[in-house]
Coordinates of C-alpha atoms in Angstrom, one line a residue:
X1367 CA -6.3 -5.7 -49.6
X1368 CA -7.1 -2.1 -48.4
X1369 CA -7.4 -1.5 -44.9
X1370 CA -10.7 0.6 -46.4
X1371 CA -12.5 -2.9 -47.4
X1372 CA -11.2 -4.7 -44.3
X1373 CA -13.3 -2.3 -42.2
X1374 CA -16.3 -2.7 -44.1
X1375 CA -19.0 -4.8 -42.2
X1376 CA -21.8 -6.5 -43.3
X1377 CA -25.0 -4.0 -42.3
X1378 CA -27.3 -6.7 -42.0
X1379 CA -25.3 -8.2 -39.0
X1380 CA -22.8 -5.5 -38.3
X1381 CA -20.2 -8.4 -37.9
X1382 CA -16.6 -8.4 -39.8
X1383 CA -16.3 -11.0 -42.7
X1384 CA -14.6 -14.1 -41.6
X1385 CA -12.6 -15.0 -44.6
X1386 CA -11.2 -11.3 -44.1
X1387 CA -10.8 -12.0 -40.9
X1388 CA -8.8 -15.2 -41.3
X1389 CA -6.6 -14.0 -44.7
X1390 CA -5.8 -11.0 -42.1
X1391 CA -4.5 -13.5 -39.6
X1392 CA -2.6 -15.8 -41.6
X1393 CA -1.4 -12.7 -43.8
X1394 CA 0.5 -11.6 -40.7
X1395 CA 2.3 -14.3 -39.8
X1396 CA 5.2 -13.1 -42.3
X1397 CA 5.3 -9.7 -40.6
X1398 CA 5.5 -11.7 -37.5
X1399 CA 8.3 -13.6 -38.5
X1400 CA 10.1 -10.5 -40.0
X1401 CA 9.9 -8.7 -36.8
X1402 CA 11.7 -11.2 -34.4
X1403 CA 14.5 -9.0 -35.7
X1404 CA 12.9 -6.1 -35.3
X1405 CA 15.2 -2.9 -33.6
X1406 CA 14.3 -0.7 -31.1
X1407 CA 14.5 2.4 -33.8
X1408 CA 11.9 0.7 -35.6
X1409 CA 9.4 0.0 -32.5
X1410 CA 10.0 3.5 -31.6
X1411 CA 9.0 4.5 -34.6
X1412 CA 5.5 2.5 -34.8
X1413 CA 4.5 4.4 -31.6
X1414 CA 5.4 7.8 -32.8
X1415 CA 2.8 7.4 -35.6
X1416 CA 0.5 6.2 -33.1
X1417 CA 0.6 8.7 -31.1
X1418 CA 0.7 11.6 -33.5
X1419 CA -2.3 10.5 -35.2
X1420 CA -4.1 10.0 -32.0
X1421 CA -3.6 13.8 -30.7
X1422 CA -4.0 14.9 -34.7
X1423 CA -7.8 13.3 -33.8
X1424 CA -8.0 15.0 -30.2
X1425 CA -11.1 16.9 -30.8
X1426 CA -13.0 13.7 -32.8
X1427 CA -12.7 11.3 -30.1
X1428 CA -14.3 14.1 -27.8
X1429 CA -17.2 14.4 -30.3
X1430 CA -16.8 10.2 -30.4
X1431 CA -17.6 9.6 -27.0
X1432 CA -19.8 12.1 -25.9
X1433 CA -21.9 10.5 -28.5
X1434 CA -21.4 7.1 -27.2
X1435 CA -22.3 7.5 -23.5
X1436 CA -21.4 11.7 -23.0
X1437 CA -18.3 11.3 -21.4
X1438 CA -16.7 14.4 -20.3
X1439 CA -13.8 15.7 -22.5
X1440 CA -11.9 16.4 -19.7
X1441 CA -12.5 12.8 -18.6
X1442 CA -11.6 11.8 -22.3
X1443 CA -8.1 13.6 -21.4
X1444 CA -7.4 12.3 -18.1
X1445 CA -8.9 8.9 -18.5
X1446 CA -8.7 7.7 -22.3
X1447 CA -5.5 10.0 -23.6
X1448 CA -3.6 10.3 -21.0
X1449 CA -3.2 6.3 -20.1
X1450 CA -2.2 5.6 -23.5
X1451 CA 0.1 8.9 -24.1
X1452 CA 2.1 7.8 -20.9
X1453 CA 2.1 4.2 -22.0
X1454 CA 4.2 5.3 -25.1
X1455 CA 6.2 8.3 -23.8
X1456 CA 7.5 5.4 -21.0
X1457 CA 7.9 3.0 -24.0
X1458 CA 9.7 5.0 -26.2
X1459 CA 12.2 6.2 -23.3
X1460 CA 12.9 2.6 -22.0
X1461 CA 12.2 0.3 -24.9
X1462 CA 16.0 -0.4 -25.8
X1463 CA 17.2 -1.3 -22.2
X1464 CA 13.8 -3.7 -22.2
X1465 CA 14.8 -5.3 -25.4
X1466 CA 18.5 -5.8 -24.0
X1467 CA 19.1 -9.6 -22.6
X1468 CA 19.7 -10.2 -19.1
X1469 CA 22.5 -11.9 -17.8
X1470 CA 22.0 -14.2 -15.1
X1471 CA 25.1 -15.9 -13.2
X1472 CA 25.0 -20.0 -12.9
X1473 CA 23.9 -21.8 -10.4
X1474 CA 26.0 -24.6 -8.6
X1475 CA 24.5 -27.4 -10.8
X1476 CA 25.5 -24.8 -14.3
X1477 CA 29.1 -24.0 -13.0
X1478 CA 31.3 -23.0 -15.4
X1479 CA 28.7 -21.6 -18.4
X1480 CA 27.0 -18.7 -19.1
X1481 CA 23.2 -17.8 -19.6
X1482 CA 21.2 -14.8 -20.4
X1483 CA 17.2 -14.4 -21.2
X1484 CA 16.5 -12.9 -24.3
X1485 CA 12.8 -11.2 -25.0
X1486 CA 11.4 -12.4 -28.3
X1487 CA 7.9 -10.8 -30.0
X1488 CA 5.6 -13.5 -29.3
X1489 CA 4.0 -13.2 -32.8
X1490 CA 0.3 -12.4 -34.0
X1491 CA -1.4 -10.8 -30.3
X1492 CA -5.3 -10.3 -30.5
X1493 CA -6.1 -7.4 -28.2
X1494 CA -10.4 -7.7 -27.0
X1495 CA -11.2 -4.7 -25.1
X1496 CA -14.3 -3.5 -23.3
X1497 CA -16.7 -0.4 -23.8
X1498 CA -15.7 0.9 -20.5
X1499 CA -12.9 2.7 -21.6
X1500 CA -12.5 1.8 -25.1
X1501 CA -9.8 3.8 -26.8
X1502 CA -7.3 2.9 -23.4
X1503 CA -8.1 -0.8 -23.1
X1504 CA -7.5 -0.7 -26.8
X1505 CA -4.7 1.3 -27.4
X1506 CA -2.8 1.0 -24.2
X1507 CA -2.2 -2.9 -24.6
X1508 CA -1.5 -2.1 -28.3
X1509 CA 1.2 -0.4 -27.4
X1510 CA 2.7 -3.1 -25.4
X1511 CA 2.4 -5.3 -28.2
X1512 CA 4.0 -3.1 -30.6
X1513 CA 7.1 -2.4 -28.2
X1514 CA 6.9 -6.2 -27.7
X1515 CA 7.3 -6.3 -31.5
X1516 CA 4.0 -8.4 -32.0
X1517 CA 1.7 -7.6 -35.1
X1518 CA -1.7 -7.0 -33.8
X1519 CA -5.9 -7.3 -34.2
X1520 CA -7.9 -5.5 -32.4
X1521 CA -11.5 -6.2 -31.6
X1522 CA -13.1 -3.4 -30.0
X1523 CA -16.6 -3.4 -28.2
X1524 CA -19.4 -2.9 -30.5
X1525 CA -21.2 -1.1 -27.6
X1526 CA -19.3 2.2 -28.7
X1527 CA -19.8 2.0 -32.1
X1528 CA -18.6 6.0 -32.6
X1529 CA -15.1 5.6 -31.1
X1530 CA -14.5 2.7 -32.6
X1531 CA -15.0 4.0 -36.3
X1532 CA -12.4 6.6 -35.2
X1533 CA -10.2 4.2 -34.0
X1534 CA -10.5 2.5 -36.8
X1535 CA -9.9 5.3 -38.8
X1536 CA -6.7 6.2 -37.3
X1537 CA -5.3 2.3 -37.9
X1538 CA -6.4 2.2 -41.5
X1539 CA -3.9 5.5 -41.9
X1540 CA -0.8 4.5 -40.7
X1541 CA -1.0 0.2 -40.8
X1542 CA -1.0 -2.0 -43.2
X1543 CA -3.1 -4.8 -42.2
X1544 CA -0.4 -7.3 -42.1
X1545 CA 0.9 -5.2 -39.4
X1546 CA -2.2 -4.2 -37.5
X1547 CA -5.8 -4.4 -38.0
X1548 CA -9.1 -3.6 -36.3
X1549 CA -12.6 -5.4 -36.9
X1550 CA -16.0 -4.5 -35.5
X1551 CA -18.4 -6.8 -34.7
X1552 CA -19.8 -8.6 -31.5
X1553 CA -20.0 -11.7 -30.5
X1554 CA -20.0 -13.9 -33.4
X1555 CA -16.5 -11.5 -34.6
X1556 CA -15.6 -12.4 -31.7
X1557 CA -15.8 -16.2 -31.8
X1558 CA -14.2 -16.1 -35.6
X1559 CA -11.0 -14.6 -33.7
X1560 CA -11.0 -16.5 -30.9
X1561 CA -11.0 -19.9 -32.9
X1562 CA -7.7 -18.8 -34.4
X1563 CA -4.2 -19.6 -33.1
X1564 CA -2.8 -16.5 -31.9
X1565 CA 0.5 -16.4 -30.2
X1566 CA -0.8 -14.4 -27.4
X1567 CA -4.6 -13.0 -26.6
X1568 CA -4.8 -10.0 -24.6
X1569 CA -8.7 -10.0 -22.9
X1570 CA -10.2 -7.2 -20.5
X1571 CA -13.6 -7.5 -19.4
X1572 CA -15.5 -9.7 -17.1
X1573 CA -14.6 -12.8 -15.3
X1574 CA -17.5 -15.1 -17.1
X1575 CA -16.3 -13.7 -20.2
X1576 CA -12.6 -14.6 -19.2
X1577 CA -13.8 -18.2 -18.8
X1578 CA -14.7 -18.5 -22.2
X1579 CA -11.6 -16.7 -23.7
X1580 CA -9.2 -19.1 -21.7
X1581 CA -11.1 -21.9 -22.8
X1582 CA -11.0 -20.7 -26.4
X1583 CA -7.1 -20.2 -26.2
X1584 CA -6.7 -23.9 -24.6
X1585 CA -7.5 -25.3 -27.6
X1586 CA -4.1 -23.3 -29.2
X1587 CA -2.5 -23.5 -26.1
X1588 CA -2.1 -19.5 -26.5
X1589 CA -0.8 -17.7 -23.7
X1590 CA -3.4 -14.8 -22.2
X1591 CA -3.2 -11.9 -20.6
X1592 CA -7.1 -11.5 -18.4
X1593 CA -7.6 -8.1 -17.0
X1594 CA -10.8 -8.8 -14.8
X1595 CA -12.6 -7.4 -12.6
X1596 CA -15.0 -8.0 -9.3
X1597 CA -15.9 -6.5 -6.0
X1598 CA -13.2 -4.0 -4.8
X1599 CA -13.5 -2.9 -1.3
X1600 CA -12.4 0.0 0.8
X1601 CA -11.6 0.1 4.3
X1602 CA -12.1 3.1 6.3
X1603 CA -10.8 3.0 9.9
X1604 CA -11.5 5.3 13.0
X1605 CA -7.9 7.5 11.7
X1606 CA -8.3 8.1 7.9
X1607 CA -8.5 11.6 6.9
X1608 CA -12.1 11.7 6.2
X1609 CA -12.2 15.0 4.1
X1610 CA -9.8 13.6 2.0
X1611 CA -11.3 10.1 1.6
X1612 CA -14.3 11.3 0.5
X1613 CA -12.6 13.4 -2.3
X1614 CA -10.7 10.9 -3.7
X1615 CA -13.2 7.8 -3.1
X1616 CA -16.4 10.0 -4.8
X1617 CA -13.9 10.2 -7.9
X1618 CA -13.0 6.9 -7.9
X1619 CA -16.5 5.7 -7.6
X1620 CA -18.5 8.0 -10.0
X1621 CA -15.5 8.7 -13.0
X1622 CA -17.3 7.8 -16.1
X1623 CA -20.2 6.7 -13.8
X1624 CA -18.9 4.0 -11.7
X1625 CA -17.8 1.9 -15.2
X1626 CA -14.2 1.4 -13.9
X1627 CA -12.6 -2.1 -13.4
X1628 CA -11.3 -0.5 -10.5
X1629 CA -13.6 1.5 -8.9
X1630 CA -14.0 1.2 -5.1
X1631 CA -17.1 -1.0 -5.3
X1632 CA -18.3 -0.9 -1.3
X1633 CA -16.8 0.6 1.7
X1634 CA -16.5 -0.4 4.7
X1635 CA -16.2 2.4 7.4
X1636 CA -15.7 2.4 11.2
X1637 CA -19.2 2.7 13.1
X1638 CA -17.3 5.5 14.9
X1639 CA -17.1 7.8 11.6
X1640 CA -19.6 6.8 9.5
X1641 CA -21.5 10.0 9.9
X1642 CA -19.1 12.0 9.3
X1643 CA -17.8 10.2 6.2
X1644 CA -21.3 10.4 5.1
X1645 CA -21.5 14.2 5.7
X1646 CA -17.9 14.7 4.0
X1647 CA -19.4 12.2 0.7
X1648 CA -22.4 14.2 0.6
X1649 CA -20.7 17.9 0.4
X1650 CA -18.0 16.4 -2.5
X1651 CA -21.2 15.4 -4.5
X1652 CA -22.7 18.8 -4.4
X1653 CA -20.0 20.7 -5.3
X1654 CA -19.0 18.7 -8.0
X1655 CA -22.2 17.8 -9.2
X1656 CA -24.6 19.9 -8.0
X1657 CA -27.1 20.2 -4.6
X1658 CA -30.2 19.6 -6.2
X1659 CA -31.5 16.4 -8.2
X1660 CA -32.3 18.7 -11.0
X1661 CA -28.8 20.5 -11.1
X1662 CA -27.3 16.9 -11.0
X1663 CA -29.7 15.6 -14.1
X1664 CA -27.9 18.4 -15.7
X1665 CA -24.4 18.6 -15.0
X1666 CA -21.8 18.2 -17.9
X1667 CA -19.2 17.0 -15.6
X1668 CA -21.0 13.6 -15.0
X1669 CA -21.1 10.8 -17.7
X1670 CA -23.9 8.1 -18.2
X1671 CA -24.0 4.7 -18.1
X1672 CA -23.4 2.8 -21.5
X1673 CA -26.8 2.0 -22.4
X1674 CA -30.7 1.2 -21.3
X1675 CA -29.9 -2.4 -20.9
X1676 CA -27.0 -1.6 -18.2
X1677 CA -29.0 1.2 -17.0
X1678 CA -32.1 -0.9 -16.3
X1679 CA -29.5 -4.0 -14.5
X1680 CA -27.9 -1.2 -11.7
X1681 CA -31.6 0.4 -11.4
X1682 CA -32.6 -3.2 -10.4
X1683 CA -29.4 -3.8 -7.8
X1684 CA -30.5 -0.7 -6.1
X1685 CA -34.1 -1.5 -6.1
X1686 CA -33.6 -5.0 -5.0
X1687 CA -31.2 -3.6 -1.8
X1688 CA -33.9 -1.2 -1.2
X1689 CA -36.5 -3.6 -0.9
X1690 CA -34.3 -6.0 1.4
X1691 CA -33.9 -2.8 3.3
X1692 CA -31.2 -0.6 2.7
X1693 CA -31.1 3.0 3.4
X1694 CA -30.9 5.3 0.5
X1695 CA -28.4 8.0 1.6
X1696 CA -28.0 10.2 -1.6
X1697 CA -29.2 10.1 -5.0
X1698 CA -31.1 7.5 -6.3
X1699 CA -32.6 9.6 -8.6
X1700 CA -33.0 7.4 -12.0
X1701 CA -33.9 8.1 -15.7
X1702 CA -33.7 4.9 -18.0
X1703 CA -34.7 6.6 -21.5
X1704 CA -31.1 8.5 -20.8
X1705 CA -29.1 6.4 -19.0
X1706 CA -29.1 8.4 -15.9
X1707 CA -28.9 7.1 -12.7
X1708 CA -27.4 9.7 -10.2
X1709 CA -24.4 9.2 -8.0
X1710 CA -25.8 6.7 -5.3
X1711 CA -24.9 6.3 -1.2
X1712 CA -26.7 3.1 0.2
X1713 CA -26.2 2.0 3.8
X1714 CA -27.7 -0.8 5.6
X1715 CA -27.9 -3.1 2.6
X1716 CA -28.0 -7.1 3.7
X1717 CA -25.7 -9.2 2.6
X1718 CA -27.9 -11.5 0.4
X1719 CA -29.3 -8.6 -2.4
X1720 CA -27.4 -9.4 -5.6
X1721 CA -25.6 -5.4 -5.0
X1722 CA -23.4 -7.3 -2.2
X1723 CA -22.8 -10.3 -4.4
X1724 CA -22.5 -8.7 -7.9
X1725 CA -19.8 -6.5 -9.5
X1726 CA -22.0 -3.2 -9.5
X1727 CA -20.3 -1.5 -12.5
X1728 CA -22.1 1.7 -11.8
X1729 CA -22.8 4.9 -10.2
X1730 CA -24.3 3.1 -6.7
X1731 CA -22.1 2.9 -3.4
X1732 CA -22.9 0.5 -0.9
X1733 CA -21.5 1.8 2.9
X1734 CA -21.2 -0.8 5.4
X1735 CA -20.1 0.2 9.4
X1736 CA -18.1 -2.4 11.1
X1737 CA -16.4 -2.4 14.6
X1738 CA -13.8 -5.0 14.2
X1739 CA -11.4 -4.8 11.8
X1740 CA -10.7 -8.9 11.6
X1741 CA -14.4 -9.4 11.1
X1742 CA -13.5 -6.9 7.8
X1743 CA -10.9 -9.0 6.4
X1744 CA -12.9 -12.7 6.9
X1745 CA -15.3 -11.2 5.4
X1746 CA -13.0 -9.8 2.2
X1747 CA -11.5 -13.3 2.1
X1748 CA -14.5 -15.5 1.7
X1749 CA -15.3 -14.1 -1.8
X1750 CA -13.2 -13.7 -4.6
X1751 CA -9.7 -12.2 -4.5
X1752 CA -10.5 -8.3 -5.7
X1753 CA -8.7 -6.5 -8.4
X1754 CA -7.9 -3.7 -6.5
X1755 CA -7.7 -3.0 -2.7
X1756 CA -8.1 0.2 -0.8
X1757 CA -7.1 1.3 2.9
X1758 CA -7.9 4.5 4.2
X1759 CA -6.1 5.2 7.3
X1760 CA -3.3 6.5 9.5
X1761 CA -2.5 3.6 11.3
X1762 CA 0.8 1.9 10.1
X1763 CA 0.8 -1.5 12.2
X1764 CA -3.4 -2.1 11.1
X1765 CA -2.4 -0.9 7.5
X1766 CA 0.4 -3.5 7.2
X1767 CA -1.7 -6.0 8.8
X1768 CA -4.4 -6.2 6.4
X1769 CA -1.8 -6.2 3.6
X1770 CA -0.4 -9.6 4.9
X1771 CA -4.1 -10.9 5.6
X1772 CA -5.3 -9.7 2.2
X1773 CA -4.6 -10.8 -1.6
X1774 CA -5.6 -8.7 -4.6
X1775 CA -4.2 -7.0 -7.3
X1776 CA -3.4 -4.2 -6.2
X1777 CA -3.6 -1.8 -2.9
X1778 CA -3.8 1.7 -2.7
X1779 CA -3.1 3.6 0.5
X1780 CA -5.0 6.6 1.7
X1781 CA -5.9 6.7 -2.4
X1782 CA -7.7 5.1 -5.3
X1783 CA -7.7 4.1 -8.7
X1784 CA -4.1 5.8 -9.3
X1785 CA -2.2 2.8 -8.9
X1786 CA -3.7 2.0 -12.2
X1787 CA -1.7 5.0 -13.8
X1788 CA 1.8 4.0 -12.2
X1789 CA 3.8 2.9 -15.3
X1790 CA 6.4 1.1 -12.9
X1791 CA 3.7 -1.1 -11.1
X1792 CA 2.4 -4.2 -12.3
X1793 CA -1.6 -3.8 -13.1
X1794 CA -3.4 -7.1 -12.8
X1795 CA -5.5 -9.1 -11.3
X1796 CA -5.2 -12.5 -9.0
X1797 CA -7.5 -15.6 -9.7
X1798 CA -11.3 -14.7 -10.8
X1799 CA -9.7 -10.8 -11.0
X1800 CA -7.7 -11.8 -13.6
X1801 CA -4.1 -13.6 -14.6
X1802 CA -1.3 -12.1 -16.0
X1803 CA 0.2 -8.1 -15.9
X1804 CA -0.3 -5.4 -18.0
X1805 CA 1.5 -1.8 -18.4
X1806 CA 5.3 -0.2 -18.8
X1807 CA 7.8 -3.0 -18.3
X1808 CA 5.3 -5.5 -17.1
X1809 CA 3.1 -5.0 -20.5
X1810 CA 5.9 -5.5 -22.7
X1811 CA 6.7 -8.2 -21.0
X1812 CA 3.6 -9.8 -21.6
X1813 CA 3.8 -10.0 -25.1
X1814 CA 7.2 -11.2 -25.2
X1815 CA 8.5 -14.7 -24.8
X1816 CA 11.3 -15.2 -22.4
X1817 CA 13.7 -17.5 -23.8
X1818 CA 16.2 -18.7 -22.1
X1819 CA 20.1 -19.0 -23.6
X1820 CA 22.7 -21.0 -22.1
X1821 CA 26.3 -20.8 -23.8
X1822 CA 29.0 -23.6 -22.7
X1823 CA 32.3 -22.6 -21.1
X1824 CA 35.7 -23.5 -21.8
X1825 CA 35.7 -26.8 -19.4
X1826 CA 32.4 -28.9 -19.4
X1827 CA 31.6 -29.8 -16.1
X1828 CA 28.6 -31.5 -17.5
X1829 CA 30.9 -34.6 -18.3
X1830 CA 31.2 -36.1 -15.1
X1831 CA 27.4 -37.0 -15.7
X1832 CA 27.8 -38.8 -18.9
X1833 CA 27.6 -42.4 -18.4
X1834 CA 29.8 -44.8 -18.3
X1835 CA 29.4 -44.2 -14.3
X1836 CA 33.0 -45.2 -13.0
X1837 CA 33.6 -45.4 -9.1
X1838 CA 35.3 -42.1 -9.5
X1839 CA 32.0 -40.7 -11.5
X1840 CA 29.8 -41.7 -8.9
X1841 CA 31.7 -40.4 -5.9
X1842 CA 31.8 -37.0 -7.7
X1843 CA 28.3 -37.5 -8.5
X1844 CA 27.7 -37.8 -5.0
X1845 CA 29.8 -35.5 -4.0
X1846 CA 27.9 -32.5 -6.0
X1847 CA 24.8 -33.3 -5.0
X1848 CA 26.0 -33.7 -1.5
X1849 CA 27.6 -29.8 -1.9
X1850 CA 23.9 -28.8 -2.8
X1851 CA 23.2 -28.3 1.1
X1852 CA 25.9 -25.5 1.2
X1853 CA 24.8 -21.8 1.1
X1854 CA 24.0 -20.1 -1.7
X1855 CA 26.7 -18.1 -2.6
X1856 CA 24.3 -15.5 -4.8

């Protein structure tokens, strides 16, 4: 089988076949077995074809996605390449001390042995990603997998239909499909995957979607990986730079038009410099964007949102806030036919409309002035624990104490979004954001099984618990046990 006729869909329905589908998966499970003893030299390799062919297709993918939702190539670079080029330049450079066991030391009840942890491939991984950022919620946990030493499907959203025939493209030339395939479809594809028993399921997308992908892999008992999302708030205090807030905060927000997992989703800014963070927002939007409505429409630097459907459902947030009362402070201005809704400051906005309550996902920023700090993080704590955090201010002791107040998955400090990038850090979510880690060490070692090895010594200390149970036996029984109360001694 030709990866050619695997990627052919049925026009009708635009969904995969699933006998393909199925001989795929269970065609795999040799190379899965094969590659438990796969070396680092041969990982290594695997990326290097992946990333040659991606950068031999540069200028496609640009053509690719500013078809799909007319995303900035430079957006394309620093969003979509760049993720995925750093995920395998950090790959390649650390795979073989990753791959190398660990050696642990005993503990009092293992005295005498040794153990290590040794990182196996899990086996067949099935990578869903979203349209938000298609080729690096693809790719990047690809990646992973591969250094993991996993074969790999890949089930791309059908939303953005023109990067993923390129992607497609580029796995059809260097993969055989019992190594790693790609099929398009929606739903029903989807469903045909998920009802097989993969070793591992890699998901990013929504919460309610999550739900039905962890039920899905309960019935397998396959381990996941769920990169969420949900409401990520910002606090600006009464010290935070505001100039330099409102730089980084209107990228964050409005890169490829709000549709970012991690986007700073509301703010909440001291009553004391609300103005002035308003003024500061206000000036960043014009001179990246333009002054005018008009020059906005028309700026190339400015992407759209994905289609008319999720067009029409953030036009509706905003119009349902504005009814309820909030304040438009900039923007607003909204074309459905195009997908255009212009980068949005609301203020005032009560906290029953759905824009408080609903993961925007979108080029709208609600601003909401507080006085009290505590009254901040109560409020942050009765919802759902947030994928990412952000804190804008100068004050150490206040920073640090919403850190131990708060749980999310990540924090950034006087900055956004870029924790995302840090190869070093752990990216996930906690609860409803998501379960699980993804990127650098963290990623590979989410598609690997830890197993556990434990190697006798030259004496067996395990003896003196093997029945018969003497006097003698049960005083040194007693005896351990009794020693358990001592220190720890590492």
């Amino acid at each position: 089988m030709s990866q050619a006729m695997m990627h052919v869909v049925d026009p009708s329905t635009g969904e995969s076949d699933p006998a393909v589908i199925r001989q795929v998966f269970d065609r795999q499970l040799a190379t899965a077995l094969q590659w438990r003893e796969s070396t680092a030299a041969e990982r290594i390799a695997r990326l290097k074809k992946l990333r040659d062919a991606m950068m031999a297709r540069r200028e496609d993918f640009y053509a690719a996605f500013q078809k799909d939702y007319s995303k900035p190539s430079s957006e394309v670079e620093g969003t979509e390449f760049m993720p995925v080029l750093d995920e395998i330049r950090h790959a390649i450079g650390s795979l073989k001390k990753w791959m190398r066991p660990t050696k642990v030391w005993p503990t009092m009840a293992t005295a005498m042995t040794s153990a290590w942890i040794e990182y196996q491939p899990r086996g067949r991984s099935l990578i869903i990603a979203p349209w938000n950022f298609p080729l690096n919620l693809c790719f990047g946990p690809m990646v992973s997998a591969l250094a993991a030493g996993n074969t790999v499907i890949l089930k791309p959203s059908e939303m953005t239909p023109a990067v993923s025939v390129v992607m497609a493209e580029i796995i059809a030339a260097i993969f055989p499909p019992e190594e790693v395939a790609l099929f398009e479809g929606s739903l029903p594809t989807s469903q045909v995957l998920l009802d097989l028993p993969f070793d591992h399921i890699f998901f990013t997308g929504s919460p309610a979607v999550g739900k039905v992908v962890m039920a899905a892999a309960a019935k397998n008992l396959t381990s996941v990986t769920l990169e969420l999302g949900g409401k990520s708030p910002v606090i600006l205090d009464e010290t935070a730079d505001l100039r330099l807030a409102a730089e980084a905060l209107m990228w964050g927000k409005f890169t490829n038009c709000g549709q970012t997992c991690v986007a700073p989703d509301h703010v909440f800014v001291h009553e004391s410099v609300k103005d002035g963070f308003v003024a500061e927002c206000r000036k960043v939007l014009a001179e990246r964007y333009g002054a005018t409505p008009a020059e906005q429409r028309k700026s190339p630097h400015f992407s759209r949102v994905i289609n008319q459907r999720h067009t029409q459902r953030v036009a509706a947030l905003l119009q349902e806030a504005q009814a309820k009362g909030a304040n438009l402070l900039t923007g607003g201005d909204i074309d459905i036919a195009t997908c255009y809704i212009a980068p949005t400051l609301i203020d005032q906005v009560p906290l029953d409309a759905s824009i408080m309550n609903e993961e925007i996902f979108g080029p709208v920023l609600p601003l909401i002035a507080y006085r009290d700090v505590d009254a901040v993080v109560r409020q942050i704590n009765a919802g759902h624990k947030p994928l990412a955090l952000y804190i804008w201010s100068r004050n150490k002791a206040r920073t640090n104490q919403i850190l131990q107040k708060t749980s999310s998955g990540g924090v950034a400090i006087n900055h956004c979004v870029l924790h995302y990038a840090h190869g070093n850090l752990p990216f996930g979510g906690v609860n409803n954001s998501g379960i699980g880690n993804a990127h650098g060490h963290f990623g590979f070692k989410a598609f690997s099984h830890e197993r556990a090895v434990l190697k006798s010594g030259p004496i067996m200390m395990a003896k003196m618990f093997f029945p018969p149970y003497t006097d003698t036996k049960k005083k040194l029984i007693r005896l351990t046990v009794d020693s358990l109360r001592w220190p720890s001694l590492f």
